[in-house]
GROMACS .gro file of C-alpha atoms in nm:
model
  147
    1UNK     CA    1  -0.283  -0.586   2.275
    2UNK     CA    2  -0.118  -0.913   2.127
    3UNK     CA    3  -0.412  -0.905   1.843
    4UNK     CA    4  -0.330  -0.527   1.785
    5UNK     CA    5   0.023  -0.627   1.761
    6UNK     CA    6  -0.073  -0.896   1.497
    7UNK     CA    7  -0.289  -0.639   1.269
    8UNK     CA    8  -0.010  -0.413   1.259
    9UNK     CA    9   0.224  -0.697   1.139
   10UNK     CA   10  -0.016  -0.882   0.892
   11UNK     CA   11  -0.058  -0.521   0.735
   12UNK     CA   12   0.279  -0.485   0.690
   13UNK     CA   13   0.347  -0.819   0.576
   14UNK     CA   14   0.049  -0.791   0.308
   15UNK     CA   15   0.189  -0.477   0.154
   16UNK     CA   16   0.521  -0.639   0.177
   17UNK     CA   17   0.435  -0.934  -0.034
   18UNK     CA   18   0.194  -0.697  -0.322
   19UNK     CA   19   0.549  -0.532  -0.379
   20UNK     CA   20   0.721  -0.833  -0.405
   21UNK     CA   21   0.438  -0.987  -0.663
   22UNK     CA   22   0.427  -0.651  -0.841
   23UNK     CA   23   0.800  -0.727  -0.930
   24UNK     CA   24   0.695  -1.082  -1.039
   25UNK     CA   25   0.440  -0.947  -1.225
   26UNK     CA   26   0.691  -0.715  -1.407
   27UNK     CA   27   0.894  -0.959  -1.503
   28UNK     CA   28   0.621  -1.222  -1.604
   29UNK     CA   29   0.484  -0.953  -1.851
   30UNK     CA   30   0.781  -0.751  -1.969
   31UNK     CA   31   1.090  -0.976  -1.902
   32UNK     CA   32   1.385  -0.822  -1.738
   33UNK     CA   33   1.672  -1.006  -1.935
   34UNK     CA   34   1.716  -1.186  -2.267
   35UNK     CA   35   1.605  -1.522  -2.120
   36UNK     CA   36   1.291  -1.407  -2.028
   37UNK     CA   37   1.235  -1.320  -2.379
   38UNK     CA   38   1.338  -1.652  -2.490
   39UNK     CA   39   1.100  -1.841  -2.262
   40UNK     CA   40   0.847  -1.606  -2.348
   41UNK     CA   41   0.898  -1.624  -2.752
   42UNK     CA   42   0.846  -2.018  -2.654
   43UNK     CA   43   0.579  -2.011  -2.468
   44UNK     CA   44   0.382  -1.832  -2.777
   45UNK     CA   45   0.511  -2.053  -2.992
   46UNK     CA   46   0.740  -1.887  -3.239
   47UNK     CA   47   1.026  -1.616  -3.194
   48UNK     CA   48   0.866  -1.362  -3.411
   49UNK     CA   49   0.555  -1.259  -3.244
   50UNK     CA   50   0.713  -1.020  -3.010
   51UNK     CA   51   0.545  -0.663  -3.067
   52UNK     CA   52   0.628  -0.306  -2.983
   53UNK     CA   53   0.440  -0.034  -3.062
   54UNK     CA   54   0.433   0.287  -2.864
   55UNK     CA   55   0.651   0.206  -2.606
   56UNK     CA   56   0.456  -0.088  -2.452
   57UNK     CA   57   0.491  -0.410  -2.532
   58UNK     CA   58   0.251  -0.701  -2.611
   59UNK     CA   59   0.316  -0.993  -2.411
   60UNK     CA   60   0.257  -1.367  -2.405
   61UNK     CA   61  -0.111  -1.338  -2.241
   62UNK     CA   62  -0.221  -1.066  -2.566
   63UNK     CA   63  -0.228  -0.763  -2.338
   64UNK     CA   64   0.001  -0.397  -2.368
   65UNK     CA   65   0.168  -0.329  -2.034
   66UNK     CA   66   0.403  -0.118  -1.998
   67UNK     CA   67   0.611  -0.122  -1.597
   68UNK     CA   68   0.446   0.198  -1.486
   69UNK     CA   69   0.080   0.064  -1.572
   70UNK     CA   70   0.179  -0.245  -1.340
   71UNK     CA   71   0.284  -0.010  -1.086
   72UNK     CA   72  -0.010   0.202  -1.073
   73UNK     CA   73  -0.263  -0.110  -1.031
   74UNK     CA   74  -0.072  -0.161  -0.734
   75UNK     CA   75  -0.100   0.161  -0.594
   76UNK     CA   76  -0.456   0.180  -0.639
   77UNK     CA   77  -0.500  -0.170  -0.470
   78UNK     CA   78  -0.225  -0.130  -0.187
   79UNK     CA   79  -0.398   0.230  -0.116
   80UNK     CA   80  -0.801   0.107  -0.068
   81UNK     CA   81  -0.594  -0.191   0.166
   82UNK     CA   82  -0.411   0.086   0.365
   83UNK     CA   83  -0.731   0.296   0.432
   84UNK     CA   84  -0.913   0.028   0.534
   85UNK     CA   85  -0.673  -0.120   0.779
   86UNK     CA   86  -0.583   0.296   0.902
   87UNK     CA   87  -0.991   0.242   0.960
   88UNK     CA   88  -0.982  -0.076   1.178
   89UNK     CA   89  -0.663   0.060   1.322
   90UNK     CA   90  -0.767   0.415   1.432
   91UNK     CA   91  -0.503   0.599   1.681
   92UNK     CA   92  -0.167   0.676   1.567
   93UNK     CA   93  -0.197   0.514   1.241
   94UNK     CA   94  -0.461   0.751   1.161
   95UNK     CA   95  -0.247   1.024   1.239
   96UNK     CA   96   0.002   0.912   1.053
   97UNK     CA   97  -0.196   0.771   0.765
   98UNK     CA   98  -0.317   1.181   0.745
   99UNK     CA   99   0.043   1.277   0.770
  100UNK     CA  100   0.139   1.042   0.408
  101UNK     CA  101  -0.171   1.207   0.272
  102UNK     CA  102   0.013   1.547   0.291
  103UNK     CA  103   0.312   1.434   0.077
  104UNK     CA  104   0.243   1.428  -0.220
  105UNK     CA  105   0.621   1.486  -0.319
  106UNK     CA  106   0.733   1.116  -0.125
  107UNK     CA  107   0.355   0.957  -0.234
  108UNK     CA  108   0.202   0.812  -0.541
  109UNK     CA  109  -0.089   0.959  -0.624
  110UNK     CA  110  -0.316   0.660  -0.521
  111UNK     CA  111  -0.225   0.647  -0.179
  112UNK     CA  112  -0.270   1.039  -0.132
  113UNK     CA  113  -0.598   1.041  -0.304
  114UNK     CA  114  -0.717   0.729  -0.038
  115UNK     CA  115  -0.579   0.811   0.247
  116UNK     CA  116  -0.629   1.221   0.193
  117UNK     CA  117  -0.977   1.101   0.283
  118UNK     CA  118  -0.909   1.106   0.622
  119UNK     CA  119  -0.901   1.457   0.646
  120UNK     CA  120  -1.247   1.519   0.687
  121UNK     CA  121  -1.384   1.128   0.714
  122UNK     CA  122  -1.175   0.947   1.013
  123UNK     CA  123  -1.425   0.779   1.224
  124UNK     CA  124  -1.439   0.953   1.578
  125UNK     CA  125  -1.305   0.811   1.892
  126UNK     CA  126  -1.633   0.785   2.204
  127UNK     CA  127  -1.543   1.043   2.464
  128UNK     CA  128  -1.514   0.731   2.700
  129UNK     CA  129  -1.272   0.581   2.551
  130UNK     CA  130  -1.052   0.888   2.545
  131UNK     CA  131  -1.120   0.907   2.933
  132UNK     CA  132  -1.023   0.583   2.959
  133UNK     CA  133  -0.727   0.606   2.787
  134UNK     CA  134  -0.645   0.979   3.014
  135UNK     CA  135  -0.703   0.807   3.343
  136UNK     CA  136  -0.454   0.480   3.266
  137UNK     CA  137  -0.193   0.810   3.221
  138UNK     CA  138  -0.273   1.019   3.485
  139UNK     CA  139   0.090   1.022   3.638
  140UNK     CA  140   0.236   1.087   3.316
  141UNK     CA  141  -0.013   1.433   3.257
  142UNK     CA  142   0.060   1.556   3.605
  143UNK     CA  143   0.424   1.569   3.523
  144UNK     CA  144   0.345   1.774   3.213
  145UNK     CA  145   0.219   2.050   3.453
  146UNK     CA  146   0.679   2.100   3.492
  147UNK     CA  147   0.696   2.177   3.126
   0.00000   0.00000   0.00000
């Protein structure tokens, strides 16, 4: 149970921390204040470098981001991290895993394309360990009988 416990907390810590470097990562490339600029126009070399064409703009390290392209390559990496961890979790968390896949109004798009796959390709549970888990709460399903 304690090792459970600690899955459940590293998983949340991990996706924790890729927002938190996402918003680094946003304001490494794209600067969210006129210092940034400054140490960037520095860092290049000269003040007159900075380009902007089409709405994104080219950065220090030579590359065209723009804040929603940064955003997206997190969703696609957070996502495959999420199914895999709903996989090695199982239980509840596929259940509710399934659940996020249905909202597609609350969801990116990454995360309901990953974890959609659950649908139709969440591992089974063995018979005996749902037996198991029935006889540990037989008390509790006699008293359902009252309902």
């Amino acid at each position: 149970l304690t090792h459970r416990r600690f899955e459940v907390f590293a998983v949340a810590f991990i996706m924790i921390v890729r927002v938190k470097l996402t918003r680094a990562r946003i304001r490494l490339f794209i600067g969210d204040s006129d210092s940034n600029e400054k140490k960037k126009s520095s860092w290049r070399g000269d003040g007159d470098d900075d380009n902007e064409q089409n709405g994104y703009k080219t950065s220090a390290y030579g590359e065209s981001v723009d804040e929603d392209a940064i955003w997206d390559a997190n969703y696609e990496i957070s996502a495959r991290f999420m199914y895999a961890s709903v996989i090695r979790l199982r239980g509840l968390w596929t259940k509710s895993a399934q659940y996020i896949s249905s909202r597609a109004d609350v969801m990116p798009v990454p995360y309901i394309r990953e974890l959609g796959k659950l649908m139709d390709e969440a591992p089974e549970t063995p018979w005996e360990d749902v037996q198991k888990t029935l006889s540990k709460c037989k008390g509790l399903l006699e008293n359902l009988d009252n309902i």
